[in-house]
Amino acid sequence: MTFSNPWFIAALVGVLGLFHLEIIATFLNLAQFRHALPQRLKDIFSDETVQKAGEYASQSAKLDLLRSTASLAVMIVFWWSGGFGWLERWSAGWGWSAIQTGVGVIGLLMLVQNVLSLPFDAWDTFKIEAEYGFNRTTVGTFIKDRIKGLLLTALLGGPLLALILWFFQTQEHAVLYTWLTVAGFSIVMAWVSPRLLMPLFLKFQPLNDGPLREALLALAARLKFPVVDVSVVDGSRRSSKANAFLSGFGKNKRIALFDTLIEKHTQAELEAILAHEIGHHKCRHVPQQLVLGLLESGLMFYLLHAALQSHAFFAAFGVSSMPLGLGLVLFSIVYSPASLLLGLLSSALSRRHEFQADAFAKAACGADPLMAGLKKLSVDHLSHPNPHALTVWLHYSHPPIGQRLAALEG
Ligand SMILES: [Zn+2]
């Protein structure tokens, strides 16, 4: 451990800075509950709902704080007690190739992280979400989901990781090849995920013939959006929180509505929500997010390449040789502040897109049904009625309800 190593200082300041920034944001956000709500929001959120939302937010915040404190403590203790150097020597003893060792080390650390996060996730689902009436997941489904998630990560992420390590091990233009591979992978996943991966977790069934199906198809036709399939997803098996999504490239668009959404909303509201989702496609939001994501990952791989060439980078973590796989893990620590900064950009873009999709839905169906739907969703989900700007900035992919309603009224 050396305070003269710039990588060491960068990693330490970054990790501690992020931790404290999150704490400040959390406290400011909870303090918002003590301020009176603007009139627009008072009409939607009863005093009782505000109080309940405040308790829900504070319980979730306490758990998050506990989780981030524990994870920071584990990381710093492991780092400063020479854990990474030990991992380097231990994995070198496996006698595997650099790529095999890299995949092994990263897989092992991800598994450990998964196991350590288990009690926090379980507490969230079975204690907090259950207390507020959201949870519908059984212990069996919870465990099965986790195992399926791990297997998928290993099956899809393992070969991708091996390929990336191989590029960095053998290719002069590793950054370019890695970037192209990740770009291709993201595009393939956008296609594969709703068709092959989501059905592993959720059950898709065609929406029954009837007025709702006809209205949704008519709306899609009116907006010149070629829908081939409308399905219902059994989201209610896990949570009472509602959701909607759309997927598809080219001429094969699929709409999937969570059964919980259909349960709670009127036909006019569902049409407005569908119009909003179609708005995302019409305004080309998905490719824009993809491009921004690829620019970010290009920068990340470039910096990764620079870090992997530096002895000081490894030395900052007490690692004496330059093992590739461990290098990726250490880089994720150094990179976390940059990742946060770039995340601000993509959530700002996403919030902008939400306004645009809302405007599209307003033009298609009028403002009222969407506003009614948004109000219902916020109240039902016990969303923070008036989140602090710092929290919105850091974490919100959607603008707060007050801003969306104001934009729809305007
Ligand atoms: Zn949206």
JSON list of C-alpha atoms in Angstrom, two decimals, residues 28-173:
[
{"chain": "A", "resi": 28, "resn": "LEU", "atom": "CA", "xyz": [-31.29, 14.84, 1.07]},
{"chain": "A", "resi": 29, "resn": "ASN", "atom": "CA", "xyz": [-33.83, 12.60, -0.60]},
{"chain": "A", "resi": 30, "resn": "LEU", "atom": "CA", "xyz": [-35.37, 11.43, 2.67]},
{"chain": "A", "resi": 31, "resn": "ALA", "atom": "CA", "xyz": [-35.39, 15.01, 4.02]},
{"chain": "A", "resi": 32, "resn": "GLN", "atom": "CA", "xyz": [-37.70, 15.93, 1.12]},
{"chain": "A", "resi": 33, "resn": "PHE", "atom": "CA", "xyz": [-40.50, 14.13, 2.97]},
{"chain": "A", "resi": 34, "resn": "ARG", "atom": "CA", "xyz": [-40.39, 16.83, 5.64]},
{"chain": "A", "resi": 35, "resn": "HIS", "atom": "CA", "xyz": [-41.14, 19.59, 3.14]},
{"chain": "A", "resi": 36, "resn": "ALA", "atom": "CA", "xyz": [-44.70, 20.34, 2.05]},
{"chain": "A", "resi": 37, "resn": "LEU", "atom": "CA", "xyz": [-45.60, 19.00, -1.38]},
{"chain": "A", "resi": 38, "resn": "PRO", "atom": "CA", "xyz": [-46.41, 21.29, -4.31]},
{"chain": "A", "resi": 39, "resn": "GLN", "atom": "CA", "xyz": [-50.17, 21.58, -4.86]},
{"chain": "A", "resi": 40, "resn": "ARG", "atom": "CA", "xyz": [-50.13, 19.44, -8.02]},
{"chain": "A", "resi": 41, "resn": "LEU", "atom": "CA", "xyz": [-48.74, 16.51, -6.03]},
{"chain": "A", "resi": 42, "resn": "LYS", "atom": "CA", "xyz": [-50.94, 17.10, -2.98]},
{"chain": "A", "resi": 43, "resn": "ASP", "atom": "CA", "xyz": [-53.94, 16.38, -5.17]},
{"chain": "A", "resi": 44, "resn": "ILE", "atom": "CA", "xyz": [-52.52, 12.97, -6.06]},
{"chain": "A", "resi": 45, "resn": "PHE", "atom": "CA", "xyz": [-50.80, 11.77, -2.92]},
{"chain": "A", "resi": 46, "resn": "SER", "atom": "CA", "xyz": [-52.94, 11.68, 0.21]},
{"chain": "A", "resi": 47, "resn": "ASP", "atom": "CA", "xyz": [-51.20, 12.43, 3.52]},
{"chain": "A", "resi": 48, "resn": "GLU", "atom": "CA", "xyz": [-51.45, 8.76, 4.33]},
{"chain": "A", "resi": 49, "resn": "THR", "atom": "CA", "xyz": [-49.78, 7.75, 1.04]},
{"chain": "A", "resi": 50, "resn": "VAL", "atom": "CA", "xyz": [-46.99, 10.29, 1.56]},
{"chain": "A", "resi": 51, "resn": "GLN", "atom": "CA", "xyz": [-46.34, 8.93, 5.03]},
{"chain": "A", "resi": 52, "resn": "LYS", "atom": "CA", "xyz": [-46.32, 5.35, 3.79]},
{"chain": "A", "resi": 53, "resn": "ALA", "atom": "CA", "xyz": [-44.04, 6.28, 0.86]},
{"chain": "A", "resi": 54, "resn": "GLY", "atom": "CA", "xyz": [-41.70, 8.00, 3.34]},
{"chain": "A", "resi": 55, "resn": "GLU", "atom": "CA", "xyz": [-41.48, 4.91, 5.52]},
{"chain": "A", "resi": 56, "resn": "TYR", "atom": "CA", "xyz": [-40.96, 2.69, 2.49]},
{"chain": "A", "resi": 57, "resn": "ALA", "atom": "CA", "xyz": [-38.20, 4.98, 1.18]},
{"chain": "A", "resi": 58, "resn": "SER", "atom": "CA", "xyz": [-36.47, 5.13, 4.54]},
{"chain": "A", "resi": 59, "resn": "GLN", "atom": "CA", "xyz": [-36.54, 1.35, 5.02]},
{"chain": "A", "resi": 60, "resn": "SER", "atom": "CA", "xyz": [-35.11, 0.82, 1.54]},
{"chain": "A", "resi": 61, "resn": "ALA", "atom": "CA", "xyz": [-32.49, 3.52, 2.17]},
{"chain": "A", "resi": 62, "resn": "LYS", "atom": "CA", "xyz": [-31.39, 1.89, 5.42]},
{"chain": "A", "resi": 63, "resn": "LEU", "atom": "CA", "xyz": [-30.93, -1.43, 3.66]},
{"chain": "A", "resi": 64, "resn": "ASP", "atom": "CA", "xyz": [-28.98, 0.21, 0.82]},
{"chain": "A", "resi": 65, "resn": "LEU", "atom": "CA", "xyz": [-26.76, 1.99, 3.30]},
{"chain": "A", "resi": 66, "resn": "LEU", "atom": "CA", "xyz": [-26.09, -1.25, 5.15]},
{"chain": "A", "resi": 67, "resn": "ARG", "atom": "CA", "xyz": [-25.36, -3.01, 1.86]},
{"chain": "A", "resi": 68, "resn": "SER", "atom": "CA", "xyz": [-22.95, -0.35, 0.58]},
{"chain": "A", "resi": 69, "resn": "THR", "atom": "CA", "xyz": [-21.18, -0.05, 3.95]},
{"chain": "A", "resi": 70, "resn": "ALA", "atom": "CA", "xyz": [-20.71, -3.81, 4.14]},
{"chain": "A", "resi": 71, "resn": "SER", "atom": "CA", "xyz": [-19.47, -4.03, 0.58]},
{"chain": "A", "resi": 72, "resn": "LEU", "atom": "CA", "xyz": [-17.05, -1.13, 1.04]},
{"chain": "A", "resi": 73, "resn": "ALA", "atom": "CA", "xyz": [-15.74, -2.65, 4.28]},
{"chain": "A", "resi": 74, "resn": "VAL", "atom": "CA", "xyz": [-15.23, -6.09, 2.71]},
{"chain": "A", "resi": 75, "resn": "MET", "atom": "CA", "xyz": [-13.46, -4.56, -0.27]},
{"chain": "A", "resi": 76, "resn": "ILE", "atom": "CA", "xyz": [-11.13, -2.30, 1.74]},
{"chain": "A", "resi": 77, "resn": "VAL", "atom": "CA", "xyz": [-10.25, -5.03, 4.24]},
{"chain": "A", "resi": 78, "resn": "PHE", "atom": "CA", "xyz": [-9.54, -7.48, 1.42]},
{"chain": "A", "resi": 79, "resn": "TRP", "atom": "CA", "xyz": [-7.49, -4.87, -0.47]},
{"chain": "A", "resi": 80, "resn": "TRP", "atom": "CA", "xyz": [-5.46, -3.58, 2.48]},
{"chain": "A", "resi": 81, "resn": "SER", "atom": "CA", "xyz": [-4.80, -6.99, 3.99]},
{"chain": "A", "resi": 82, "resn": "GLY", "atom": "CA", "xyz": [-3.16, -8.11, 0.74]},
{"chain": "A", "resi": 83, "resn": "GLY", "atom": "CA", "xyz": [-6.15, -10.11, -0.53]},
{"chain": "A", "resi": 84, "resn": "PHE", "atom": "CA", "xyz": [-5.52, -9.35, -4.20]},
{"chain": "A", "resi": 85, "resn": "GLY", "atom": "CA", "xyz": [-1.86, -10.38, -3.94]},
{"chain": "A", "resi": 86, "resn": "TRP", "atom": "CA", "xyz": [-2.94, -13.61, -2.28]},
{"chain": "A", "resi": 87, "resn": "LEU", "atom": "CA", "xyz": [-5.51, -14.21, -5.04]},
{"chain": "A", "resi": 88, "resn": "GLU", "atom": "CA", "xyz": [-2.78, -13.62, -7.64]},
{"chain": "A", "resi": 89, "resn": "ARG", "atom": "CA", "xyz": [-0.45, -16.21, -6.06]},
{"chain": "A", "resi": 90, "resn": "TRP", "atom": "CA", "xyz": [-3.22, -18.73, -5.41]},
{"chain": "A", "resi": 91, "resn": "SER", "atom": "CA", "xyz": [-4.64, -18.56, -8.95]},
{"chain": "A", "resi": 92, "resn": "ALA", "atom": "CA", "xyz": [-1.14, -18.77, -10.47]},
{"chain": "A", "resi": 93, "resn": "GLY", "atom": "CA", "xyz": [-0.86, -22.12, -8.68]},
{"chain": "A", "resi": 94, "resn": "TRP", "atom": "CA", "xyz": [-3.85, -23.57, -10.58]},
{"chain": "A", "resi": 95, "resn": "GLY", "atom": "CA", "xyz": [-1.53, -24.09, -13.54]},
{"chain": "A", "resi": 96, "resn": "TRP", "atom": "CA", "xyz": [-4.13, -22.81, -16.04]},
{"chain": "A", "resi": 97, "resn": "SER", "atom": "CA", "xyz": [-3.54, -20.58, -19.07]},
{"chain": "A", "resi": 98, "resn": "ALA", "atom": "CA", "xyz": [-3.84, -16.82, -18.55]},
{"chain": "A", "resi": 99, "resn": "ILE", "atom": "CA", "xyz": [-7.29, -16.81, -20.16]},
{"chain": "A", "resi": 100, "resn": "GLN", "atom": "CA", "xyz": [-8.59, -19.77, -18.15]},
{"chain": "A", "resi": 101, "resn": "THR", "atom": "CA", "xyz": [-7.21, -18.25, -14.95]},
{"chain": "A", "resi": 102, "resn": "GLY", "atom": "CA", "xyz": [-8.79, -14.89, -15.83]},
{"chain": "A", "resi": 103, "resn": "VAL", "atom": "CA", "xyz": [-12.22, -16.41, -16.40]},
{"chain": "A", "resi": 104, "resn": "GLY", "atom": "CA", "xyz": [-11.81, -18.47, -13.22]},
{"chain": "A", "resi": 105, "resn": "VAL", "atom": "CA", "xyz": [-10.82, -15.52, -11.03]},
{"chain": "A", "resi": 106, "resn": "ILE", "atom": "CA", "xyz": [-13.56, -13.25, -12.35]},
{"chain": "A", "resi": 107, "resn": "GLY", "atom": "CA", "xyz": [-16.17, -16.01, -12.11]},
{"chain": "A", "resi": 108, "resn": "LEU", "atom": "CA", "xyz": [-15.12, -16.79, -8.56]},
{"chain": "A", "resi": 109, "resn": "LEU", "atom": "CA", "xyz": [-15.30, -13.16, -7.45]},
{"chain": "A", "resi": 110, "resn": "MET", "atom": "CA", "xyz": [-18.69, -12.71, -9.07]},
{"chain": "A", "resi": 111, "resn": "LEU", "atom": "CA", "xyz": [-19.95, -15.81, -7.31]},
{"chain": "A", "resi": 112, "resn": "VAL", "atom": "CA", "xyz": [-18.67, -14.53, -3.96]},
{"chain": "A", "resi": 113, "resn": "GLN", "atom": "CA", "xyz": [-20.32, -11.17, -4.57]},
{"chain": "A", "resi": 114, "resn": "ASN", "atom": "CA", "xyz": [-23.56, -12.92, -5.48]},
{"chain": "A", "resi": 115, "resn": "VAL", "atom": "CA", "xyz": [-23.51, -14.95, -2.27]},
{"chain": "A", "resi": 116, "resn": "LEU", "atom": "CA", "xyz": [-22.67, -11.89, -0.13]},
{"chain": "A", "resi": 117, "resn": "SER", "atom": "CA", "xyz": [-25.53, -9.89, -1.66]},
{"chain": "A", "resi": 118, "resn": "LEU", "atom": "CA", "xyz": [-28.01, -12.74, -1.07]},
{"chain": "A", "resi": 119, "resn": "PRO", "atom": "CA", "xyz": [-29.06, -11.78, 2.50]},
{"chain": "A", "resi": 120, "resn": "PHE", "atom": "CA", "xyz": [-29.60, -8.15, 1.47]},
{"chain": "A", "resi": 121, "resn": "ASP", "atom": "CA", "xyz": [-31.69, -9.13, -1.56]},
{"chain": "A", "resi": 122, "resn": "ALA", "atom": "CA", "xyz": [-33.69, -11.60, 0.52]},
{"chain": "A", "resi": 123, "resn": "TRP", "atom": "CA", "xyz": [-34.34, -8.95, 3.18]},
{"chain": "A", "resi": 124, "resn": "ASP", "atom": "CA", "xyz": [-35.46, -6.53, 0.48]},
{"chain": "A", "resi": 125, "resn": "THR", "atom": "CA", "xyz": [-37.86, -9.00, -1.13]},
{"chain": "A", "resi": 126, "resn": "PHE", "atom": "CA", "xyz": [-39.25, -10.88, 1.85]},
{"chain": "A", "resi": 127, "resn": "LYS", "atom": "CA", "xyz": [-39.14, -8.15, 4.47]},
{"chain": "A", "resi": 128, "resn": "ILE", "atom": "CA", "xyz": [-39.45, -4.68, 2.93]},
{"chain": "A", "resi": 129, "resn": "GLU", "atom": "CA", "xyz": [-41.34, -5.45, -0.29]},
{"chain": "A", "resi": 130, "resn": "ALA", "atom": "CA", "xyz": [-43.56, -7.90, 1.60]},
{"chain": "A", "resi": 131, "resn": "GLU", "atom": "CA", "xyz": [-44.34, -5.41, 4.36]},
{"chain": "A", "resi": 132, "resn": "TYR", "atom": "CA", "xyz": [-45.64, -2.90, 1.82]},
{"chain": "A", "resi": 133, "resn": "GLY", "atom": "CA", "xyz": [-47.66, -5.51, -0.02]},
{"chain": "A", "resi": 134, "resn": "PHE", "atom": "CA", "xyz": [-45.53, -5.63, -3.16]},
{"chain": "A", "resi": 135, "resn": "ASN", "atom": "CA", "xyz": [-43.86, -9.00, -2.89]},
{"chain": "A", "resi": 136, "resn": "ARG", "atom": "CA", "xyz": [-45.49, -12.06, -4.40]},
{"chain": "A", "resi": 137, "resn": "THR", "atom": "CA", "xyz": [-42.33, -14.12, -4.90]},
{"chain": "A", "resi": 138, "resn": "THR", "atom": "CA", "xyz": [-42.02, -17.41, -3.10]},
{"chain": "A", "resi": 139, "resn": "VAL", "atom": "CA", "xyz": [-38.72, -18.57, -1.66]},
{"chain": "A", "resi": 140, "resn": "GLY", "atom": "CA", "xyz": [-38.66, -21.27, -4.36]},
{"chain": "A", "resi": 141, "resn": "THR", "atom": "CA", "xyz": [-39.03, -18.76, -7.22]},
{"chain": "A", "resi": 142, "resn": "PHE", "atom": "CA", "xyz": [-36.48, -16.45, -5.61]},
{"chain": "A", "resi": 143, "resn": "ILE", "atom": "CA", "xyz": [-33.88, -19.23, -5.43]},
{"chain": "A", "resi": 144, "resn": "LYS", "atom": "CA", "xyz": [-34.68, -20.56, -8.91]},
{"chain": "A", "resi": 145, "resn": "ASP", "atom": "CA", "xyz": [-34.38, -17.05, -10.41]},
{"chain": "A", "resi": 146, "resn": "ARG", "atom": "CA", "xyz": [-30.99, -16.62, -8.81]},
{"chain": "A", "resi": 147, "resn": "ILE", "atom": "CA", "xyz": [-29.67, -19.96, -10.02]},
{"chain": "A", "resi": 148, "resn": "LYS", "atom": "CA", "xyz": [-30.98, -19.33, -13.55]},
{"chain": "A", "resi": 149, "resn": "GLY", "atom": "CA", "xyz": [-29.38, -15.88, -13.49]},
{"chain": "A", "resi": 150, "resn": "LEU", "atom": "CA", "xyz": [-26.02, -17.32, -12.47]},
{"chain": "A", "resi": 151, "resn": "LEU", "atom": "CA", "xyz": [-26.17, -20.07, -15.10]},
{"chain": "A", "resi": 152, "resn": "LEU", "atom": "CA", "xyz": [-27.06, -17.57, -17.83]},
{"chain": "A", "resi": 153, "resn": "THR", "atom": "CA", "xyz": [-24.24, -15.27, -16.79]},
{"chain": "A", "resi": 154, "resn": "ALA", "atom": "CA", "xyz": [-21.80, -18.17, -16.93]},
{"chain": "A", "resi": 155, "resn": "LEU", "atom": "CA", "xyz": [-23.13, -19.47, -20.25]},
{"chain": "A", "resi": 156, "resn": "LEU", "atom": "CA", "xyz": [-23.27, -16.11, -22.07]},
{"chain": "A", "resi": 157, "resn": "GLY", "atom": "CA", "xyz": [-20.73, -14.05, -20.14]},
{"chain": "A", "resi": 158, "resn": "GLY", "atom": "CA", "xyz": [-18.08, -16.78, -19.81]},
{"chain": "A", "resi": 159, "resn": "PRO", "atom": "CA", "xyz": [-17.30, -17.23, -23.52]},
{"chain": "A", "resi": 160, "resn": "LEU", "atom": "CA", "xyz": [-17.53, -13.45, -24.12]},
{"chain": "A", "resi": 161, "resn": "LEU", "atom": "CA", "xyz": [-15.11, -12.82, -21.29]},
{"chain": "A", "resi": 162, "resn": "ALA", "atom": "CA", "xyz": [-12.71, -15.49, -22.59]},
{"chain": "A", "resi": 163, "resn": "LEU", "atom": "CA", "xyz": [-12.76, -13.87, -26.02]},
{"chain": "A", "resi": 164, "resn": "ILE", "atom": "CA", "xyz": [-12.08, -10.40, -24.57]},
{"chain": "A", "resi": 165, "resn": "LEU", "atom": "CA", "xyz": [-9.20, -11.74, -22.48]},
{"chain": "A", "resi": 166, "resn": "TRP", "atom": "CA", "xyz": [-7.83, -13.46, -25.57]},
{"chain": "A", "resi": 167, "resn": "PHE", "atom": "CA", "xyz": [-7.91, -10.16, -27.49]},
{"chain": "A", "resi": 168, "resn": "PHE", "atom": "CA", "xyz": [-6.05, -8.38, -24.71]},
{"chain": "A", "resi": 169, "resn": "GLN", "atom": "CA", "xyz": [-3.57, -11.24, -24.43]},
{"chain": "A", "resi": 170, "resn": "THR", "atom": "CA", "xyz": [-2.74, -11.62, -28.11]},
{"chain": "A", "resi": 171, "resn": "GLN", "atom": "CA", "xyz": [-3.95, -8.70, -30.25]},
{"chain": "A", "resi": 172, "resn": "GLU", "atom": "CA", "xyz": [-2.32, -5.36, -30.79]},
{"chain": "A", "resi": 173, "resn": "HIS", "atom": "CA", "xyz": [-5.68, -3.71, -31.56]}
]
